[in-house]
Amino acid sequence: MKLRKRLSALIVSAALLLTALPAIAPATASAATTMGSIVLTIDSPTMTVNGTSKAIDAEGSKPTLDAGGYTMLPLRGVVEAMGGSLTWDAANRTVTMVKDGQTIKVPIGSTKLTVDGVQKDMLANNGTYKAAYINKSGRTLVHVRALQAFNNTTCTWNQATKQVTVTYPTNTPVVSSKNYRVDLINQSGADINALYYGQSGTYSYSKNVLTSTLKKNGTASFYISVPDNATTRLYDFYTEGVGTKFFNGLNLTGVNAYVTVVLKENGKFEQANDKTITVSSGDTALKVENNSKLDIEKLYMSKDSSFSSSEIIWDETIDAGDDETIDIDLDGTKTWYFQVVDEDGDKYSSGKVTFSSSTVKSATLTFSSSKKLSLKGSSSGDSTITFKNESGDDITAIYMAGSKSELDDADDLLDSTLKDGKSVEIDMDLESDTSWYITVEFDEYSDIEEYSLSFDYKDPASATLEITKKAVEITKEKKSSSRGELSVAFVNTSGREIVEAYLVDDVDDFDVSDYDDLLDGDGLADDAGIVIDEAADADTYDLVLFYDDSDDDDDAYDSIEVDFDDATDYAAVWIDSSTSTSFDGTEYTDAGDKMIVGVYNNTGDDLSSLKVYDIDDDSVKSIGSLDEEKYSFFELDTDDYPDIYFEASESDESYDVSDLDEEVPFAIVNLEDLEDGDCSLDSFDDISDFDF
């Protein structure tokens, strides 16, 4: 399984400084070339922008003095305050800053920047510069002097006040008491093709201030200038896209420099004065499978079953037997309702559909021949329900819902008549609700109406419902595996192969049939590791391990308690052997200062003696021999040993590895070239494509 790197939420960007001005709107202040200044104070979350104090960003970032006296911080808020934009390229581990037509690329771990495609060595001519890096919290820290790569921009340090002053040219309108920047976030549920503004009550509007379509959840910026003779500081917007929408009553009274406006559905908006708001970073790819015999002509989604807030998300034909993938915005909500219109104009509703999270990246919605919609792949857990007909009569329809009132709108679960003595399996999402109601319609018998059901588990892996003449009973219910949002690395140096592994709530109540094997039947060899995506929640578990070298069935497995309570994104477990018959384990989380370092010999030669030293030449670990294409693992306290180097007896060169205290709990060091001492570091944060 692969680890998906989590990206931090995008901050509202002022990259699009749109200055298209209306003929009938209030006059805009003319653009003037001036010098701006930003003052940053060490360990302070605020900065002074042209005399105005504001937060550096919504995350509370503070400039820090790194070893050697380098001022490091996330630069997005600073660059945006300068009138530029900043983006992060996860694939190439590069920060890109754009301002006044210049593009600066800052690669992680390098002192060489790229300025408009030309590489610039920041250490040339006795320069001082610290390479950018990612800290333990996943934030990208950049040396403030990287800003000097922009034309006519300088950074000066005041030792007495512990402040950096960034001086930069600005060609944007000078923000004053009469000139306001509007940072716009589109959460209206649809793309916006054009936006116009005007003073409330005047019914005079500007020209379109958008230079391109403003996508759902996208951001843009523009300026509103209030004239001296203005009678009101209230402004109205109207947008064009899927119809025309009006947003009335933006109040610029009390705004110092800029305002953040979040456009919502139905003409509603949220206003935050002189404050940046974070927004979600991406859409959900919803695969719609039409497994019915009818074409789908339209698809709607809504936050409520009445579809009063419905939005059409697809208005093209999905042929019977085909599928389409649609990008949708879950808007911070896990529970949604869907409705389709088929080729005959008939409407069919899904009932409540629960996604595994409000930021899930993919899901599948299936439209079956019984006109039933079901979410697969990314829901809180599909349950396989077996309906077993032991009634003595044919069953013509089955309906299930979480409440009696919802039964009337529930879809028939059956594709065809369920004959007496037969069974049918149906995948359902029980929505983490143990209490359900069922209605069964027979061919000849009286129907079973609004019969209550009580499952033992919130989301069972499977259950059998035995239907008799008068009742429905739940039998053979099996618990689903316990999985969550944490990605976990497992490293095995126990001296034996692990053939199965399970994270369970309580080993004393453990039944292997209730859980999925984390290793998917592939096992984990000695001196090997594996990264498993979405393996656990931040909780305490018993890790149950089975191995294949025991002749005694009672000695075929052991368990270790692992504690992931402090983990937020990642955890690692190092499985070792304390005795010949039992395992020992140590866990690491992204909140700690200890890590597992895996060393991989990729030099092309067997190494007879490999040792690890700290920066002061003190011994950290003697690995000994390490054959070609083999691993060795050891524990490292990154507070004591942030910088280490490796020496092999076969080489006069050493392999240097720095800033391990800025890595997450698990990393692989690749020893690559004996003669040159080259190596590379793959941190756990980037290990999704690493092949053990």
mmCIF file of N, CA and C in Angstrom, residues 11 45 47 55-61 74 76-77 139 276:
data_model
loop_
_atom_site.group_PDB
_atom_site.id
_atom_site.type_symbol
_atom_site.label_atom_id
_atom_site.label_comp_id
_atom_site.label_asym_id
_atom_site.label_seq_id
_atom_site.Cartn_x
_atom_site.Cartn_y
_atom_site.Cartn_z
ATOM 1 N N ILE A 11 -3.685 28.481 1.795
ATOM 2 C CA ILE A 11 -4.016 29.780 2.361
ATOM 3 C C ILE A 11 -4.541 30.670 1.239
ATOM 4 N N PRO A 45 4.259 35.903 15.924
ATOM 5 C CA PRO A 45 3.381 35.459 14.828
ATOM 6 C C PRO A 45 2.833 36.615 13.994
ATOM 7 N N MET A 47 3.516 40.366 11.777
ATOM 8 C CA MET A 47 4.491 41.159 11.025
ATOM 9 C C MET A 47 3.884 42.537 10.785
ATOM 10 N N ALA A 55 -1.264 39.223 11.148
ATOM 11 C CA ALA A 55 -0.721 37.882 11.339
ATOM 12 C C ALA A 55 0.070 37.463 10.109
ATOM 13 N N ILE A 56 1.153 36.730 10.341
ATOM 14 C CA ILE A 56 1.948 36.225 9.220
ATOM 15 C C ILE A 56 1.111 35.259 8.390
ATOM 16 N N ASP A 57 0.392 34.364 9.052
ATOM 17 C CA ASP A 57 -0.533 33.468 8.367
ATOM 18 C C ASP A 57 -1.512 32.915 9.381
ATOM 19 N N ALA A 58 -2.480 32.150 8.908
ATOM 20 C CA ALA A 58 -3.536 31.615 9.780
ATOM 21 C C ALA A 58 -3.028 30.526 10.692
ATOM 22 N N GLU A 59 -1.872 29.930 10.374
ATOM 23 C CA GLU A 59 -1.328 28.848 11.197
ATOM 24 C C GLU A 59 -0.512 29.356 12.379
ATOM 25 N N GLY A 60 -0.342 30.672 12.490
ATOM 26 C CA GLY A 60 0.431 31.225 13.602
ATOM 27 C C GLY A 60 1.927 31.055 13.441
ATOM 28 N N SER A 61 2.422 31.043 12.212
ATOM 29 C CA SER A 61 3.846 30.852 11.965
ATOM 30 C C SER A 61 4.664 31.963 12.610
ATOM 31 N N PRO A 74 7.838 29.755 7.232
ATOM 32 C CA PRO A 74 7.029 29.580 6.014
ATOM 33 C C PRO A 74 6.807 30.950 5.368
ATOM 34 N N ARG A 76 4.832 31.919 2.731
ATOM 35 C CA ARG A 76 3.645 32.230 1.947
ATOM 36 C C ARG A 76 3.025 33.575 2.337
ATOM 37 N N GLY A 77 2.777 33.793 3.628
ATOM 38 C CA GLY A 77 2.138 35.024 4.063
ATOM 39 C C GLY A 77 2.954 36.258 3.728
ATOM 40 N N ARG A 139 5.708 21.644 8.055
ATOM 41 C CA ARG A 139 5.780 22.990 7.489
ATOM 42 C C ARG A 139 7.079 23.165 6.723
ATOM 43 N N THR A 276 -6.824 36.427 7.082
ATOM 44 C CA THR A 276 -6.764 35.403 6.042
ATOM 45 C C THR A 276 -7.429 34.131 6.534
#
